[in-house]
PDB file of C-alpha atoms in Angstrom:
ATOM      1  CA  MET A   1      -2.547 -83.755  79.219  1.00 55.00           C
ATOM      2  CA  SER A   2      -3.298 -82.722  82.792  1.00 62.00           C
ATOM      3  CA  GLY A   3      -3.078 -79.372  84.487  1.00 73.00           C
ATOM      4  CA  ARG A   4      -2.823 -75.935  82.997  1.00 77.00           C
ATOM      5  CA  ILE A   5      -0.393 -74.951  80.302  1.00 83.00           C
ATOM      6  CA  ARG A   6       0.694 -71.729  81.935  1.00 87.00           C
ATOM      7  CA  HIS A   7       2.846 -70.356  79.129  1.00 88.00           C
ATOM      8  CA  LEU A   8      -0.108 -70.534  76.718  1.00 85.00           C
ATOM      9  CA  ASP A   9      -2.341 -68.839  79.282  1.00 84.00           C
ATOM     10  CA  ALA A  10       0.325 -66.144  79.597  1.00 88.00           C
ATOM     11  CA  LEU A  11       0.497 -65.699  75.807  1.00 87.00           C
ATOM     12  CA  ARG A  12      -3.291 -65.372  75.606  1.00 83.00           C
ATOM     13  CA  THR A  13      -3.271 -62.853  78.462  1.00 87.00           C
ATOM     14  CA  PHE A  14      -0.463 -60.853  76.837  1.00 88.00           C
ATOM     15  CA  SER A  15      -2.377 -60.775  73.553  1.00 85.00           C
ATOM     16  CA  MET A  16      -5.497 -59.511  75.301  1.00 86.00           C
ATOM     17  CA  LEU A  17      -3.643 -56.826  77.278  1.00 89.00           C
ATOM     18  CA  PHE A  18      -1.670 -55.746  74.216  1.00 86.00           C
ATOM     19  CA  GLY A  19      -4.980 -55.358  72.393  1.00 85.00           C
ATOM     20  CA  LEU A  20      -6.308 -53.163  75.203  1.00 87.00           C
ATOM     21  CA  PHE A  21      -3.184 -51.028  74.929  1.00 84.00           C
ATOM     22  CA  VAL A  22      -3.470 -50.700  71.137  1.00 82.00           C
ATOM     23  CA  HIS A  23      -7.162 -49.815  71.226  1.00 80.00           C
ATOM     24  CA  GLY A  24      -6.650 -47.415  74.132  1.00 81.00           C
ATOM     25  CA  VAL A  25      -3.886 -45.563  72.290  1.00 78.00           C
ATOM     26  CA  MET A  26      -5.966 -45.435  69.104  1.00 77.00           C
ATOM     27  CA  LEU A  27      -8.733 -43.586  70.951  1.00 79.00           C
ATOM     28  CA  PHE A  28      -6.565 -40.492  71.151  1.00 78.00           C
ATOM     29  CA  THR A  29      -4.462 -40.636  67.981  1.00 75.00           C
ATOM     30  CA  PRO A  30      -5.128 -42.532  64.739  1.00 71.00           C
ATOM     31  CA  ASP A  31      -1.761 -44.277  64.366  1.00 69.00           C
ATOM     32  CA  PRO A  32       0.819 -43.060  66.901  1.00 67.00           C
ATOM     33  CA  PHE A  33       3.065 -46.097  66.639  1.00 72.00           C
ATOM     34  CA  PRO A  34       2.918 -47.595  63.134  1.00 73.00           C
ATOM     35  CA  PHE A  35       5.035 -50.584  64.142  1.00 75.00           C
ATOM     36  CA  VAL A  36       2.774 -51.383  67.096  1.00 74.00           C
ATOM     37  CA  GLY A  37      -0.263 -51.346  64.815  1.00 74.00           C
ATOM     38  CA  LEU A  38       1.494 -53.577  62.311  1.00 76.00           C
ATOM     39  CA  VAL A  39       2.458 -56.109  64.988  1.00 75.00           C
ATOM     40  CA  SER A  40      -1.044 -55.963  66.390  1.00 78.00           C
ATOM     41  CA  ARG A  41      -2.676 -56.678  63.038  1.00 77.00           C
ATOM     42  CA  HIS A  42      -0.375 -59.491  61.991  1.00 81.00           C
ATOM     43  CA  PHE A  43       0.457 -61.215  65.251  1.00 83.00           C
ATOM     44  CA  ARG A  44      -1.853 -60.439  68.147  1.00 82.00           C
ATOM     45  CA  MET A  45      -5.232 -61.531  66.818  1.00 81.00           C
ATOM     46  CA  ALA A  46      -3.884 -64.630  65.090  1.00 85.00           C
ATOM     47  CA  ALA A  47      -2.007 -65.700  68.216  1.00 85.00           C
ATOM     48  CA  PHE A  48      -4.991 -64.979  70.457  1.00 83.00           C
ATOM     49  CA  PHE A  49      -7.435 -67.014  68.368  1.00 86.00           C
ATOM     50  CA  LEU A  50      -4.973 -69.869  67.830  1.00 89.00           C
ATOM     51  CA  VAL A  51      -4.168 -70.202  71.532  1.00 88.00           C
ATOM     52  CA  SER A  52      -7.797 -69.737  72.605  1.00 84.00           C
ATOM     53  CA  GLY A  53      -8.957 -72.414  70.176  1.00 87.00           C
ATOM     54  CA  PHE A  54      -6.292 -74.812  71.385  1.00 88.00           C
ATOM     55  CA  LEU A  55      -7.214 -74.235  75.027  1.00 84.00           C
ATOM     56  CA  VAL A  56     -10.928 -74.724  74.281  1.00 85.00           C
ATOM     57  CA  SER A  57     -10.100 -78.013  72.541  1.00 86.00           C
ATOM     58  CA  LEU A  58      -8.314 -79.149  75.699  1.00 85.00           C
ATOM     59  CA  VAL A  59     -11.373 -78.276  77.783  1.00 84.00           C
ATOM     60  CA  ALA A  60     -13.614 -80.096  75.285  1.00 86.00           C
ATOM     61  CA  ALA A  61     -11.450 -83.211  75.608  1.00 88.00           C
ATOM     62  CA  ARG A  62     -11.871 -83.215  79.407  1.00 88.00           C
ATOM     63  CA  THR A  63     -15.623 -82.543  79.617  1.00 89.00           C
ATOM     64  CA  SER A  64     -18.706 -83.586  77.755  1.00 89.00           C
ATOM     65  CA  GLN A  65     -19.843 -81.563  74.777  1.00 86.00           C
ATOM     66  CA  GLY A  66     -23.079 -80.507  76.479  1.00 90.00           C
ATOM     67  CA  ALA A  67     -21.266 -79.310  79.608  1.00 91.00           C
ATOM     68  CA  MET A  68     -18.773 -77.341  77.546  1.00 89.00           C
ATOM     69  CA  ILE A  69     -21.512 -75.678  75.475  1.00 89.00           C
ATOM     70  CA  ARG A  70     -23.485 -74.781  78.612  1.00 92.00           C
ATOM     71  CA  ARG A  71     -20.372 -73.341  80.250  1.00 90.00           C
ATOM     72  CA  ARG A  72     -19.358 -71.295  77.179  1.00 88.00           C
ATOM     73  CA  THR A  73     -22.934 -70.080  76.679  1.00 92.00           C
ATOM     74  CA  LEU A  74     -23.091 -68.895  80.270  1.00 93.00           C
ATOM     75  CA  ALA A  75     -19.660 -67.248  80.031  1.00 90.00           C
ATOM     76  CA  LEU A  76     -20.609 -65.375  76.849  1.00 91.00           C
ATOM     77  CA  MET A  77     -24.317 -64.680  77.266  1.00 95.00           C
ATOM     78  CA  LEU A  78     -24.288 -63.480  80.876  1.00 94.00           C
ATOM     79  CA  PRO A  79     -22.041 -60.448  80.155  1.00 92.00           C
ATOM     80  CA  PHE A  80     -23.846 -59.850  76.840  1.00 94.00           C
ATOM     81  CA  CYS A  81     -27.279 -59.758  78.506  1.00 94.00           C
ATOM     82  CA  ALA A  82     -26.005 -57.638  81.387  1.00 94.00           C
ATOM     83  CA  MET A  83     -24.499 -55.060  79.040  1.00 91.00           C
ATOM     84  CA  LEU A  84     -27.591 -55.167  76.852  1.00 92.00           C
ATOM     85  CA  ALA A  85     -29.723 -54.316  79.886  1.00 93.00           C
ATOM     86  CA  LEU A  86     -27.328 -51.738  81.360  1.00 92.00           C
ATOM     87  CA  VAL A  87     -25.674 -50.005  78.414  1.00 90.00           C
ATOM     88  CA  HIS A  88     -28.144 -50.281  75.538  1.00 87.00           C
ATOM     89  CA  PRO A  89     -30.784 -47.951  77.064  1.00 87.00           C
ATOM     90  CA  PHE A  90     -28.122 -45.249  77.426  1.00 86.00           C
ATOM     91  CA  THR A  91     -27.049 -45.617  73.801  1.00 84.00           C
ATOM     92  CA  LEU A  92     -30.666 -45.181  72.700  1.00 85.00           C
ATOM     93  CA  TRP A  93     -31.060 -42.124  74.903  1.00 79.00           C
TER      94      TRP A  93
END
């Protein structure tokens, strides 16, 4: 399979943005929209992980295993280390 599968990228993006909405709303009220919380619990996370796993398997099929692991490590560890250096001292203070 060549090229991007745009509708799956769109579904993953929608799941992520819907999660931001749900968590943002829950900051101010515990459960303002019970149906939204129900949909979020039963659909959003499962769809996000399913689509993300499928897309990662497509990337793994195109590149070598070492290159994929290096790329994913950089994509995950760089923000983690940056936030650890920038945010963690403030949480301790």
